PDB file of C-alpha atoms and ligand atoms in Angstrom:
ATOM      1  CA  MET A   1      11.877  -0.867 -14.117  1.00 97.00           C
ATOM      2  CA  ILE A   2      10.567   0.236 -10.899  1.00 98.00           C
ATOM      3  CA  ILE A   3       7.694  -1.197  -9.192  1.00 98.00           C
ATOM      4  CA  ASP A   4       5.450   0.206  -6.667  1.00 98.00           C
ATOM      5  CA  GLY A   5       3.243  -0.667  -4.119  1.00 98.00           C
ATOM      6  CA  HIS A   6       1.197   2.529  -3.293  1.00 98.00           C
ATOM      7  CA  ASN A   7       0.142   5.894  -4.873  1.00 98.00           C
ATOM      8  CA  ASP A   8      -2.820   8.387  -4.131  1.00 98.00           C
ATOM      9  CA  LEU A   9      -2.283   9.990  -7.546  1.00 98.00           C
ATOM     10  CA  VAL A  10      -6.156   9.121  -8.301  1.00 98.00           C
ATOM     11  CA  LEU A  11      -7.099  11.116  -5.273  1.00 98.00           C
ATOM     12  CA  HIS A  12      -5.326  14.286  -6.716  1.00 97.00           C
ATOM     13  CA  ARG A  13      -7.097  14.050  -9.636  1.00 98.00           C
ATOM     14  CA  TRP A  14     -10.296  13.354  -8.263  1.00 98.00           C
ATOM     15  CA  ARG A  15     -10.002  16.352  -6.547  1.00 96.00           C
ATOM     16  CA  GLY A  16      -8.705  18.326  -9.195  1.00 97.00           C
ATOM     17  CA  GLU A  17      -5.439  19.299  -7.172  1.00 96.00           C
ATOM     18  CA  PRO A  18      -1.291  18.880  -8.339  1.00 95.00           C
ATOM     19  CA  SER A  19       0.194  15.828  -7.898  1.00 96.00           C
ATOM     20  CA  PRO A  20       2.681  16.235  -5.206  1.00 96.00           C
ATOM     21  CA  HIS A  21       4.746  13.404  -6.174  1.00 98.00           C
ATOM     22  CA  LEU A  22       3.548  11.005  -8.986  1.00 97.00           C
ATOM     23  CA  ASP A  23       4.769  12.941 -11.968  1.00 95.00           C
ATOM     24  CA  LEU A  24       3.651  11.056 -14.971  1.00 96.00           C
ATOM     25  CA  ASP A  25       6.398  12.753 -17.496  1.00 95.00           C
ATOM     26  CA  ALA A  26       9.535  12.404 -14.853  1.00 95.00           C
ATOM     27  CA  ALA A  27       8.409   8.380 -14.789  1.00 97.00           C
ATOM     28  CA  GLY A  28      10.195   7.506 -17.937  1.00 95.00           C
ATOM     29  CA  ASP A  29      13.583   9.426 -17.043  1.00 96.00           C
ATOM     30  CA  ALA A  30      13.449   7.819 -13.251  1.00 98.00           C
ATOM     31  CA  ASP A  31      12.441   4.411 -14.893  1.00 98.00           C
ATOM     32  CA  PHE A  32       9.042   4.338 -13.107  1.00 98.00           C
ATOM     33  CA  ALA A  33       6.829   1.609 -14.266  1.00 98.00           C
ATOM     34  CA  GLY A  34       3.506   2.404 -12.460  1.00 98.00           C
ATOM     35  CA  GLY A  35       2.112  -0.075  -9.387  1.00 98.00           C
ATOM     36  CA  PHE A  36      -0.851  -0.051  -6.952  1.00 99.00           C
ATOM     37  CA  PHE A  37      -3.394   3.037  -7.456  1.00 98.00           C
ATOM     38  CA  ALA A  38      -5.496   3.403  -4.939  1.00 98.00           C
ATOM     39  CA  LEU A  39      -8.829   4.300  -5.337  1.00 98.00           C
ATOM     40  CA  TYR A  40      -9.254   5.658  -2.046  1.00 98.00           C
ATOM     41  CA  VAL A  41     -12.630   7.353  -0.756  1.00 98.00           C
ATOM     42  CA  PRO A  42     -10.955   9.268   1.679  1.00 95.00           C
ATOM     43  CA  SER A  43     -12.685  10.526   5.255  1.00 90.00           C
ATOM     44  CA  PRO A  44     -13.317  14.196   5.580  1.00 80.00           C
ATOM     45  CA  ARG A  45      -9.366  15.675   5.741  1.00 70.00           C
ATOM     46  CA  LEU A  46      -7.550  14.943   9.083  1.00 67.00           C
ATOM     47  CA  PRO A  47      -5.853  16.604  11.048  1.00 63.00           C
ATOM     48  CA  ASP A  48      -1.871  16.287  10.463  1.00 64.00           C
ATOM     49  CA  PRO A  49      -0.288  14.310  12.949  1.00 61.00           C
ATOM     50  CA  PRO A  50       0.684  16.446  15.394  1.00 64.00           C
ATOM     51  CA  PRO A  51       4.314  17.287  15.875  1.00 68.00           C
ATOM     52  CA  GLU A  52       4.308  16.095  19.531  1.00 85.00           C
ATOM     53  CA  ILE A  53       5.091  12.737  20.243  1.00 91.00           C
ATOM     54  CA  PRO A  54       3.386  10.478  21.275  1.00 93.00           C
ATOM     55  CA  TYR A  55       0.400  10.723  19.521  1.00 92.00           C
ATOM     56  CA  ALA A  56      -3.188   8.715  18.686  1.00 91.00           C
ATOM     57  CA  LEU A  57      -6.154   9.871  16.501  1.00 88.00           C
ATOM     58  CA  PRO A  58      -9.041   8.686  16.814  1.00 86.00           C
ATOM     59  CA  LEU A  59     -10.360   6.918  14.061  1.00 88.00           C
ATOM     60  CA  PRO A  60     -12.531   8.842  11.436  1.00 89.00           C
ATOM     61  CA  ASP A  61     -15.978   7.716  11.468  1.00 91.00           C
ATOM     62  CA  PRO A  62     -17.093   4.425   8.324  1.00 95.00           C
ATOM     63  CA  ILE A  63     -18.452   5.689   5.346  1.00 96.00           C
ATOM     64  CA  PRO A  64     -21.539   4.249   4.508  1.00 96.00           C
ATOM     65  CA  HIS A  65     -21.940   1.689   1.472  1.00 98.00           C
ATOM     66  CA  ALA A  66     -23.582   3.848  -0.880  1.00 98.00           C
ATOM     67  CA  GLU A  67     -22.049   7.029  -0.375  1.00 97.00           C
ATOM     68  CA  ALA A  68     -18.651   5.288  -1.148  1.00 98.00           C
ATOM     69  CA  ALA A  69     -19.910   3.342  -4.168  1.00 98.00           C
ATOM     70  CA  ARG A  70     -20.665   6.585  -5.793  1.00 98.00           C
ATOM     71  CA  ILE A  71     -17.469   8.427  -4.739  1.00 98.00           C
ATOM     72  CA  ALA A  72     -15.639   4.883  -5.902  1.00 98.00           C
ATOM     73  CA  GLU A  73     -17.354   5.202  -9.199  1.00 98.00           C
ATOM     74  CA  GLU A  74     -15.626   9.055  -9.568  1.00 98.00           C
ATOM     75  CA  LEU A  75     -12.502   7.549  -8.465  1.00 98.00           C
ATOM     76  CA  PHE A  76     -12.592   4.953 -11.404  1.00 98.00           C
ATOM     77  CA  ALA A  77     -13.462   7.598 -13.387  1.00 98.00           C
ATOM     78  CA  ALA A  78     -10.380   9.572 -12.717  1.00 98.00           C
ATOM     79  CA  LEU A  79      -8.148   6.808 -12.589  1.00 98.00           C
ATOM     80  CA  LEU A  80      -9.319   5.681 -16.617  1.00 98.00           C
ATOM     81  CA  GLU A  81      -8.371   9.726 -17.377  1.00 98.00           C
ATOM     82  CA  LEU A  82      -4.620   8.783 -17.029  1.00 98.00           C
ATOM     83  CA  PRO A  83      -2.742   7.655 -19.404  1.00 97.00           C
ATOM     84  CA  VAL A  84      -1.586   4.557 -18.185  1.00 98.00           C
ATOM     85  CA  ALA A  85      -2.399   0.788 -19.037  1.00 97.00           C
ATOM     86  CA  ARG A  86      -4.434  -1.125 -16.140  1.00 98.00           C
ATOM     87  CA  ALA A  87      -2.334  -4.219 -15.750  1.00 98.00           C
ATOM     88  CA  THR A  88      -4.665  -7.713 -15.290  1.00 98.00           C
ATOM     89  CA  SER A  89      -1.193  -9.846 -15.608  1.00 98.00           C
ATOM     90  CA  ALA A  90       2.315  -9.771 -14.854  1.00 98.00           C
ATOM     91  CA  ASP A  91       3.200  -9.881 -18.122  1.00 98.00           C
ATOM     92  CA  ASP A  92       1.351  -6.313 -18.958  1.00 98.00           C
ATOM     93  CA  PHE A  93       4.379  -4.320 -17.159  1.00 98.00           C
ATOM     94  CA  ARG A  94       6.784  -3.098 -19.378  1.00 97.00           C
ATOM     95  CA  GLU A  95      10.049  -0.597 -19.637  1.00 95.00           C
ATOM     96  CA  GLY A  96       8.847   2.217 -20.728  1.00 95.00           C
ATOM     97  CA  ALA A  97       5.255   2.382 -19.898  1.00 97.00           C
ATOM     98  CA  VAL A  98       3.523   3.489 -16.771  1.00 98.00           C
ATOM     99  CA  THR A  99       0.262   0.469 -15.857  1.00 98.00           C
ATOM    100  CA  ALA A 100      -1.694   0.462 -13.360  1.00 98.00           C
ATOM    101  CA  ILE A 101      -2.992  -2.020 -10.519  1.00 99.00           C
ATOM    102  CA  VAL A 102      -6.300  -0.907  -9.841  1.00 99.00           C
ATOM    103  CA  HIS A 103      -6.545  -1.139  -6.115  1.00 99.00           C
ATOM    104  CA  MET A 104      -9.208  -0.422  -3.776  1.00 98.00           C
ATOM    105  CA  GLU A 105      -7.677   1.081  -0.012  1.00 98.00           C
ATOM    106  CA  GLY A 106     -10.560   0.547   1.919  1.00 98.00           C
ATOM    107  CA  ALA A 107     -13.388  -1.846   0.279  1.00 98.00           C
ATOM    108  CA  GLU A 108     -16.560   0.110   1.688  1.00 98.00           C
ATOM    109  CA  PRO A 109     -17.811   0.441  -2.218  1.00 98.00           C
ATOM    110  CA  ILE A 110     -18.090  -3.264  -2.434  1.00 98.00           C
ATOM    111  CA  ALA A 111     -21.464  -4.574  -1.336  1.00 98.00           C
ATOM    112  CA  GLU A 112     -21.753  -6.140   2.192  1.00 98.00           C
ATOM    113  CA  ASP A 113     -23.104  -8.921   0.739  1.00 98.00           C
ATOM    114  CA  LEU A 114     -19.997  -9.223  -2.094  1.00 98.00           C
ATOM    115  CA  SER A 115     -23.259  -8.046  -5.324  1.00 98.00           C
ATOM    116  CA  ASN A 116     -20.681  -5.720  -7.160  1.00 98.00           C
ATOM    117  CA  LEU A 117     -17.545  -8.034  -6.730  1.00 98.00           C
ATOM    118  CA  GLU A 118     -17.046  -9.308  -9.573  1.00 98.00           C
ATOM    119  CA  ARG A 119     -18.635  -6.357 -11.621  1.00 98.00           C
ATOM    120  CA  TRP A 120     -15.028  -4.790 -10.323  1.00 98.00           C
ATOM    121  CA  TYR A 121     -13.398  -7.405 -11.333  1.00 98.00           C
ATOM    122  CA  GLU A 122     -14.591  -7.209 -14.421  1.00 98.00           C
ATOM    123  CA  ARG A 123     -13.447  -3.418 -14.463  1.00 97.00           C
ATOM    124  CA  GLY A 124      -9.907  -4.833 -13.758  1.00 98.00           C
ATOM    125  CA  LEU A 125     -10.320  -4.410 -10.043  1.00 98.00           C
ATOM    126  CA  ARG A 126      -7.604  -6.812  -9.106  1.00 98.00           C
ATOM    127  CA  SER A 127      -6.437  -5.553  -5.458  1.00 99.00           C
ATOM    128  CA  ILE A 128      -8.274  -4.711  -2.255  1.00 98.00           C
ATOM    129  CA  GLY A 129      -7.204  -3.610   0.691  1.00 98.00           C
ATOM    130  CA  LEU A 130      -9.612  -4.462   3.479  1.00 98.00           C
ATOM    131  CA  VAL A 131      -9.515  -1.301   5.830  1.00 98.00           C
ATOM    132  CA  TRP A 132      -8.125   1.740   5.135  1.00 96.00           C
ATOM    133  CA  SER A 133      -7.435   2.584   8.948  1.00 91.00           C
ATOM    134  CA  ARG A 134     -11.766   3.115   9.396  1.00 94.00           C
ATOM    135  CA  PRO A 135     -13.520   0.568  10.584  1.00 96.00           C
ATOM    136  CA  ASN A 136     -16.033  -1.090   8.026  1.00 98.00           C
ATOM    137  CA  ALA A 137     -18.112  -3.973   6.897  1.00 98.00           C
ATOM    138  CA  PHE A 138     -15.617  -6.337   6.460  1.00 98.00           C
ATOM    139  CA  ALA A 139     -12.732  -5.310   9.148  1.00 98.00           C
ATOM    140  CA  GLN A 140     -11.107  -2.454  11.278  1.00 97.00           C
ATOM    141  CA  GLY A 141      -8.393  -1.120  10.702  1.00 96.00           C
ATOM    142  CA  VAL A 142      -5.289   0.454  12.755  1.00 96.00           C
ATOM    143  CA  PRO A 143      -6.091   3.894  14.351  1.00 94.00           C
ATOM    144  CA  PHE A 144      -2.846   6.122  13.820  1.00 93.00           C
ATOM    145  CA  ARG A 145      -0.474   5.869  17.100  1.00 95.00           C
ATOM    146  CA  PHE A 146       2.967   6.397  18.208  1.00 96.00           C
ATOM    147  CA  PRO A 147       4.386   4.585  19.615  1.00 97.00           C
ATOM    148  CA  SER A 148       1.781   1.692  19.389  1.00 97.00           C
ATOM    149  CA  SER A 149       0.948  -1.937  18.799  1.00 98.00           C
ATOM    150  CA  PRO A 150      -0.633  -2.777  15.778  1.00 98.00           C
ATOM    151  CA  ASP A 151      -3.088  -5.336  18.236  1.00 98.00           C
ATOM    152  CA  ILE A 152      -6.150  -2.642  18.563  1.00 97.00           C
ATOM    153  CA  GLY A 153      -9.316  -3.818  17.659  1.00 96.00           C
ATOM    154  CA  ALA A 154     -11.364  -6.953  16.558  1.00 97.00           C
ATOM    155  CA  GLY A 155     -10.409  -9.200  13.684  1.00 98.00           C
ATOM    156  CA  LEU A 156     -13.019  -9.881  10.310  1.00 98.00           C
ATOM    157  CA  THR A 157     -16.380  -9.910  10.182  1.00 98.00           C
ATOM    158  CA  THR A 158     -17.896 -12.504   7.953  1.00 98.00           C
ATOM    159  CA  ALA A 159     -18.234 -11.139   5.485  1.00 98.00           C
ATOM    160  CA  GLY A 160     -14.456  -9.585   5.746  1.00 98.00           C
ATOM    161  CA  ARG A 161     -13.926 -13.157   5.304  1.00 98.00           C
ATOM    162  CA  ARG A 162     -16.016 -13.902   2.578  1.00 98.00           C
ATOM    163  CA  LEU A 163     -14.345 -10.831   1.127  1.00 99.00           C
ATOM    164  CA  VAL A 164     -11.138 -13.044   1.395  1.00 99.00           C
ATOM    165  CA  GLU A 165     -12.641 -16.063  -0.252  1.00 98.00           C
ATOM    166  CA  ALA A 166     -14.067 -14.833  -2.757  1.00 98.00           C
ATOM    167  CA  CYS A 167     -11.049 -12.418  -3.537  1.00 98.00           C
ATOM    168  CA  ASN A 168      -9.118 -15.610  -3.614  1.00 98.00           C
ATOM    169  CA  SER A 169     -10.932 -16.825  -5.851  1.00 98.00           C
ATOM    170  CA  LEU A 170     -11.424 -14.941  -8.413  1.00 98.00           C
ATOM    171  CA  GLY A 171      -7.578 -13.870  -8.016  1.00 98.00           C
ATOM    172  CA  ILE A 172      -7.530 -10.508  -6.256  1.00 98.00           C
ATOM    173  CA  LEU A 173      -4.741  -9.790  -4.029  1.00 98.00           C
ATOM    174  CA  VAL A 174      -5.776  -8.918  -0.695  1.00 98.00           C
ATOM    175  CA  ASP A 175      -3.746  -6.128   1.105  1.00 98.00           C
ATOM    176  CA  VAL A 176      -3.423  -5.726   4.752  1.00 98.00           C
ATOM    177  CA  SER A 177      -1.028  -2.524   5.216  1.00 98.00           C
ATOM    178  CA  HIS A 178      -3.632  -0.201   7.258  1.00 98.00           C
ATOM    179  CA  LEU A 179      -5.370  -3.217   9.602  1.00 98.00           C
ATOM    180  CA  ASN A 180      -5.039  -4.421  12.771  1.00 98.00           C
ATOM    181  CA  ALA A 181      -3.365  -7.486  14.337  1.00 98.00           C
ATOM    182  CA  GLN A 182      -6.338  -9.554  14.915  1.00 98.00           C
ATOM    183  CA  GLY A 183      -7.186  -9.012  11.285  1.00 98.00           C
ATOM    184  CA  PHE A 184      -4.278  -9.964   9.819  1.00 98.00           C
ATOM    185  CA  TRP A 185      -4.157 -13.172  11.159  1.00 98.00           C
ATOM    186  CA  ASP A 186      -7.685 -13.830  10.451  1.00 98.00           C
ATOM    187  CA  VAL A 187      -5.924 -13.103   6.841  1.00 98.00           C
ATOM    188  CA  ALA A 188      -2.757 -15.240   7.493  1.00 98.00           C
ATOM    189  CA  ALA A 189      -5.159 -18.232   8.755  1.00 98.00           C
ATOM    190  CA  LEU A 190      -7.925 -17.954   5.705  1.00 98.00           C
ATOM    191  CA  SER A 191      -6.294 -16.679   2.972  1.00 98.00           C
ATOM    192  CA  SER A 192      -4.597 -19.165   0.054  1.00 98.00           C
ATOM    193  CA  ALA A 193      -2.249 -16.160  -1.723  1.00 98.00           C
ATOM    194  CA  PRO A 194       1.039 -14.916  -0.035  1.00 98.00           C
ATOM    195  CA  LEU A 195       0.499 -12.366   2.029  1.00 98.00           C
ATOM    196  CA  VAL A 196       0.839  -8.517   0.604  1.00 99.00           C
ATOM    197  CA  ALA A 197       1.671  -5.338   2.807  1.00 99.00           C
ATOM    198  CA  THR A 198       1.301  -2.670  -0.004  1.00 98.00           C
ATOM    199  CA  HIS A 199       3.108   0.016   1.957  1.00 98.00           C
ATOM    200  CA  SER A 200       4.071  -1.205   5.468  1.00 98.00           C
ATOM    201  CA  ASN A 201       7.533  -0.594   7.402  1.00 98.00           C
ATOM    202  CA  ALA A 202       9.396  -2.568  10.434  1.00 98.00           C
ATOM    203  CA  HIS A 203       7.743  -1.769  13.946  1.00 98.00           C
ATOM    204  CA  ALA A 204      11.045  -2.954  15.624  1.00 98.00           C
ATOM    205  CA  LEU A 205      12.566  -0.037  13.497  1.00 98.00           C
ATOM    206  CA  CYS A 206       9.641   2.715  13.417  1.00 98.00           C
ATOM    207  CA  PRO A 207       6.978   1.788  16.522  1.00 98.00           C
ATOM    208  CA  ALA A 208       3.788   2.945  14.784  1.00 98.00           C
ATOM    209  CA  SER A 209       0.599   1.180  15.128  1.00 98.00           C
ATOM    210  CA  ARG A 210       0.787   0.653  11.082  1.00 98.00           C
ATOM    211  CA  ASN A 211       4.302  -0.968  10.739  1.00 98.00           C
ATOM    212  CA  LEU A 212       4.376  -4.729  10.951  1.00 99.00           C
ATOM    213  CA  THR A 213       5.390  -6.334  14.080  1.00 98.00           C
ATOM    214  CA  ASP A 214       8.342  -9.541  13.187  1.00 98.00           C
ATOM    215  CA  LEU A 215       5.909 -11.763  13.904  1.00 98.00           C
ATOM    216  CA  GLN A 216       3.946 -10.575  11.288  1.00 98.00           C
ATOM    217  CA  LEU A 217       6.927 -10.333   8.595  1.00 99.00           C
ATOM    218  CA  ASP A 218       7.983 -14.147   9.847  1.00 98.00           C
ATOM    219  CA  ALA A 219       4.070 -15.087   8.651  1.00 98.00           C
ATOM    220  CA  ILE A 220       4.811 -12.733   5.052  1.00 99.00           C
ATOM    221  CA  ARG A 221       7.770 -14.086   4.273  1.00 98.00           C
ATOM    222  CA  ALA A 222       6.451 -18.266   5.050  1.00 98.00           C
ATOM    223  CA  SER A 223       3.196 -17.508   2.555  1.00 98.00           C
ATOM    224  CA  GLY A 224       5.015 -16.027  -0.170  1.00 98.00           C
ATOM    225  CA  GLY A 225       4.479 -13.010  -0.013  1.00 98.00           C
ATOM    226  CA  VAL A 226       5.678  -9.169  -0.188  1.00 98.00           C
ATOM    227  CA  VAL A 227       6.469  -6.284   2.107  1.00 99.00           C
ATOM    228  CA  GLY A 228       6.086  -2.930   0.193  1.00 99.00           C
ATOM    229  CA  VAL A 229       8.453  -0.516   2.278  1.00 99.00           C
ATOM    230  CA  ASN A 230       6.499   2.501   2.856  1.00 98.00           C
ATOM    231  CA  PHE A 231       8.663   6.109   1.951  1.00 98.00           C
ATOM    232  CA  ALA A 232       6.291   8.421   4.734  1.00 98.00           C
ATOM    233  CA  VAL A 233       8.060   9.530   7.026  1.00 97.00           C
ATOM    234  CA  THR A 234       6.264   9.011   9.874  1.00 96.00           C
ATOM    235  CA  PHE A 235       6.200   5.475   9.519  1.00 98.00           C
ATOM    236  CA  LEU A 236      10.236   5.145   8.618  1.00 98.00           C
ATOM    237  CA  ARG A 237      11.469   7.351  11.861  1.00 98.00           C
ATOM    238  CA  GLU A 238      12.650   6.161  14.839  1.00 98.00           C
ATOM    239  CA  ASP A 239      10.978   8.676  16.909  1.00 97.00           C
ATOM    240  CA  GLY A 240       7.776   8.852  14.288  1.00 96.00           C
ATOM    241  CA  SER A 241       8.443  12.710  14.128  1.00 94.00           C
ATOM    242  CA  LEU A 242       6.840  14.267  11.003  1.00 92.00           C
ATOM    243  CA  VAL A 243      10.426  15.636   9.662  1.00 94.00           C
ATOM    244  CA  PRO A 244      10.732  16.098   5.402  1.00 96.00           C
ATOM    245  CA  GLU A 245      14.220  16.660   5.882  1.00 98.00           C
ATOM    246  CA  THR A 246      14.449  13.167   6.764  1.00 98.00           C
ATOM    247  CA  SER A 247      17.258  10.923   4.768  1.00 98.00           C
ATOM    248  CA  ILE A 248      17.160   8.587   1.995  1.00 98.00           C
ATOM    249  CA  GLY A 249      18.975   6.280   4.264  1.00 98.00           C
ATOM    250  CA  GLU A 250      15.904   5.545   6.267  1.00 98.00           C
ATOM    251  CA  ILE A 251      14.324   3.548   3.284  1.00 98.00           C
ATOM    252  CA  VAL A 252      17.276   1.574   2.835  1.00 98.00           C
ATOM    253  CA  ARG A 253      17.870   1.338   7.182  1.00 98.00           C
ATOM    254  CA  HIS A 254      13.901   0.050   6.644  1.00 98.00           C
ATOM    255  CA  VAL A 255      15.248  -2.657   3.806  1.00 99.00           C
ATOM    256  CA  ASP A 256      17.849  -3.765   5.367  1.00 98.00           C
ATOM    257  CA  TYR A 257      16.082  -5.153   7.852  1.00 99.00           C
ATOM    258  CA  LEU A 258      13.094  -6.377   6.277  1.00 99.00           C
ATOM    259  CA  VAL A 259      15.819  -8.503   3.918  1.00 98.00           C
ATOM    260  CA  GLU A 260      17.790  -9.553   7.519  1.00 98.00           C
ATOM    261  CA  GLN A 261      13.933 -10.693   9.075  1.00 98.00           C
ATOM    262  CA  MET A 262      12.949 -12.205   5.428  1.00 98.00           C
ATOM    263  CA  GLY A 263      15.499 -12.724   2.817  1.00 98.00           C
ATOM    264  CA  ILE A 264      15.879 -10.655  -0.688  1.00 98.00           C
ATOM    265  CA  ASP A 265      12.630 -11.951  -2.068  1.00 99.00           C
ATOM    266  CA  HIS A 266       9.950 -10.308   0.378  1.00 99.00           C
ATOM    267  CA  VAL A 267      11.582  -6.859  -0.157  1.00 99.00           C
ATOM    268  CA  ALA A 268      10.147  -4.154  -2.425  1.00 99.00           C
ATOM    269  CA  PHE A 269       8.517  -0.387  -2.408  1.00 99.00           C
ATOM    270  CA  GLY A 270       5.058   0.821  -1.667  1.00 98.00           C
ATOM    271  CA  SER A 271       6.271   4.743  -1.720  1.00 98.00           C
ATOM    272  CA  ASP A 272       2.741   6.267  -0.371  1.00 98.00           C
ATOM    273  CA  PHE A 273       4.003   8.691  -2.899  1.00 98.00           C
ATOM    274  CA  ASP A 274       0.770  11.440  -2.944  1.00 97.00           C
ATOM    275  CA  GLY A 275      -0.413  10.088   0.610  1.00 95.00           C
ATOM    276  CA  ALA A 276       2.146  10.905   3.066  1.00 95.00           C
ATOM    277  CA  VAL A 277       5.069  12.937   3.472  1.00 96.00           C
ATOM    278  CA  VAL A 278       8.159  11.288   1.933  1.00 98.00           C
ATOM    279  CA  PRO A 279      12.052  12.286   2.450  1.00 98.00           C
ATOM    280  CA  GLU A 280      12.663  16.051   0.807  1.00 98.00           C
ATOM    281  CA  GLU A 281      16.204  14.343  -0.867  1.00 97.00           C
ATOM    282  CA  LEU A 282      13.605  12.039  -2.268  1.00 98.00           C
ATOM    283  CA  GLY A 283      11.339  14.632  -3.166  1.00 97.00           C
ATOM    284  CA  GLY A 284       9.163  11.946  -5.511  1.00 98.00           C
ATOM    285  CA  VAL A 285       9.362  10.264  -8.776  1.00 98.00           C
ATOM    286  CA  ALA A 286      12.380  11.555 -10.222  1.00 98.00           C
ATOM    287  CA  GLY A 287      14.275  11.026  -7.032  1.00 98.00           C
ATOM    288  CA  LEU A 288      13.946   7.487  -7.339  1.00 98.00           C
ATOM    289  CA  PRO A 289      17.197   6.801  -9.155  1.00 98.00           C
ATOM    290  CA  LYS A 290      18.681   8.393  -5.979  1.00 98.00           C
ATOM    291  CA  LEU A 291      17.393   5.458  -4.067  1.00 98.00           C
ATOM    292  CA  VAL A 292      18.291   3.100  -5.817  1.00 98.00           C
ATOM    293  CA  ALA A 293      22.303   4.247  -6.309  1.00 98.00           C
ATOM    294  CA  ALA A 294      21.830   4.250  -2.324  1.00 98.00           C
ATOM    295  CA  LEU A 295      20.890   0.832  -2.421  1.00 98.00           C
ATOM    296  CA  HIS A 296      23.998  -0.313  -4.537  1.00 98.00           C
ATOM    297  CA  ALA A 297      25.731   1.887  -2.343  1.00 98.00           C
ATOM    298  CA  SER A 298      25.019   0.014   0.631  1.00 97.00           C
ATOM    299  CA  GLY A 299      25.886  -2.901  -0.981  1.00 98.00           C
ATOM    300  CA  TYR A 300      22.789  -4.745  -2.721  1.00 98.00           C
ATOM    301  CA  ASP A 301      23.906  -5.902  -6.279  1.00 98.00           C
ATOM    302  CA  HIS A 302      21.707  -6.078  -9.527  1.00 98.00           C
ATOM    303  CA  GLU A 303      19.995  -9.151  -8.807  1.00 98.00           C
ATOM    304  CA  ASP A 304      18.998  -8.055  -5.714  1.00 98.00           C
ATOM    305  CA  VAL A 305      18.171  -4.385  -6.283  1.00 98.00           C
ATOM    306  CA  ALA A 306      16.142  -6.327  -9.392  1.00 98.00           C
ATOM    307  CA  LYS A 307      14.268  -7.873  -6.990  1.00 99.00           C
ATOM    308  CA  ILE A 308      13.602  -5.345  -4.642  1.00 99.00           C
ATOM    309  CA  THR A 309      12.301  -2.314  -7.583  1.00 98.00           C
ATOM    310  CA  HIS A 310      10.092  -4.930  -9.658  1.00 98.00           C
ATOM    311  CA  ARG A 311      10.683  -8.762  -9.557  1.00 98.00           C
ATOM    312  CA  ASN A 312       9.041  -9.685  -6.129  1.00 99.00           C
ATOM    313  CA  TRP A 313       6.234  -7.459  -6.563  1.00 99.00           C
ATOM    314  CA  LEU A 314       5.699  -9.677 -10.217  1.00 98.00           C
ATOM    315  CA  ARG A 315       6.193 -13.121  -8.677  1.00 98.00           C
ATOM    316  CA  VAL A 316       3.757 -12.326  -5.989  1.00 98.00           C
ATOM    317  CA  LEU A 317       1.438 -10.709  -9.114  1.00 98.00           C
ATOM    318  CA  ARG A 318       2.192 -13.954 -10.823  1.00 98.00           C
ATOM    319  CA  ASP A 319       1.365 -16.301  -8.053  1.00 98.00           C
ATOM    320  CA  THR A 320      -1.928 -14.238  -6.688  1.00 98.00           C
ATOM    321  CA  TRP A 321      -3.290 -13.361  -9.919  1.00 98.00           C
TER     322      TRP A 321
HETATM  323 ZN1  LIG B 401      -2.485   4.078   2.946  1.00 67.88          ZN
END
């Protein structure tokens, strides 16, 4: 069974576009059991990262709450049309079925006074990324830069701190992927739940602003949290380049490093399917068995692979929800 930290299938359904990676008809054969399905209110299309390294893309403008709330309703309606169950308990994940964790990537649809948070919880929201990279009422994200430290900009706002506390008390997972370093450390100091980065990689191997430093990995391990390894080639490769002909071995390289830094209990998948360019060799959900085979070939035993593919996610969900 494979549980995954991030996909953008809902965005494609909302736009009426085909899904590049997440063919739900292929899920059964690939042992894909779902995971975090993002409700992401898009900024106007960004230019692809320029092929030249280094790059430093400007941050998109903030999206006003009212507009984000309206679009989030449409995104949620698109999610409800998918042939998937929704998870409110770790026990909801089952072999042979696709189950979705309703995840908000960027908290703009939540009112700054949190007045609509409980309504979203009642509708099944169980995970919030405080920011997608653009700033909002709660926090600041990392601009897309390579090479770059994630230490760019200020930490959580007062509303951001209240949102973390409210998520802790309701049992909503707080995702630190896309958050800048100061925001990460604010969440680490404040949150009573395991620290989770749903789709981020090791900065030591690929110095993109979106990746996690060794100090951040230490904090995630100490909290009992997990990092979902992102399959985006630009966050995997040492040179940060947008090269589709990147080997699956680059994913294994990050798994190896994260396991070495944090231990086998803190590493999982966070594919970014339908949200990024992933290794051509993997292709999409149908290629997941190739990745599992690569982990076995690299020396991970059955127990290790079970932790990486689903048990670590399930533990963190139980501890958080
Ligand atoms: Zn993302």
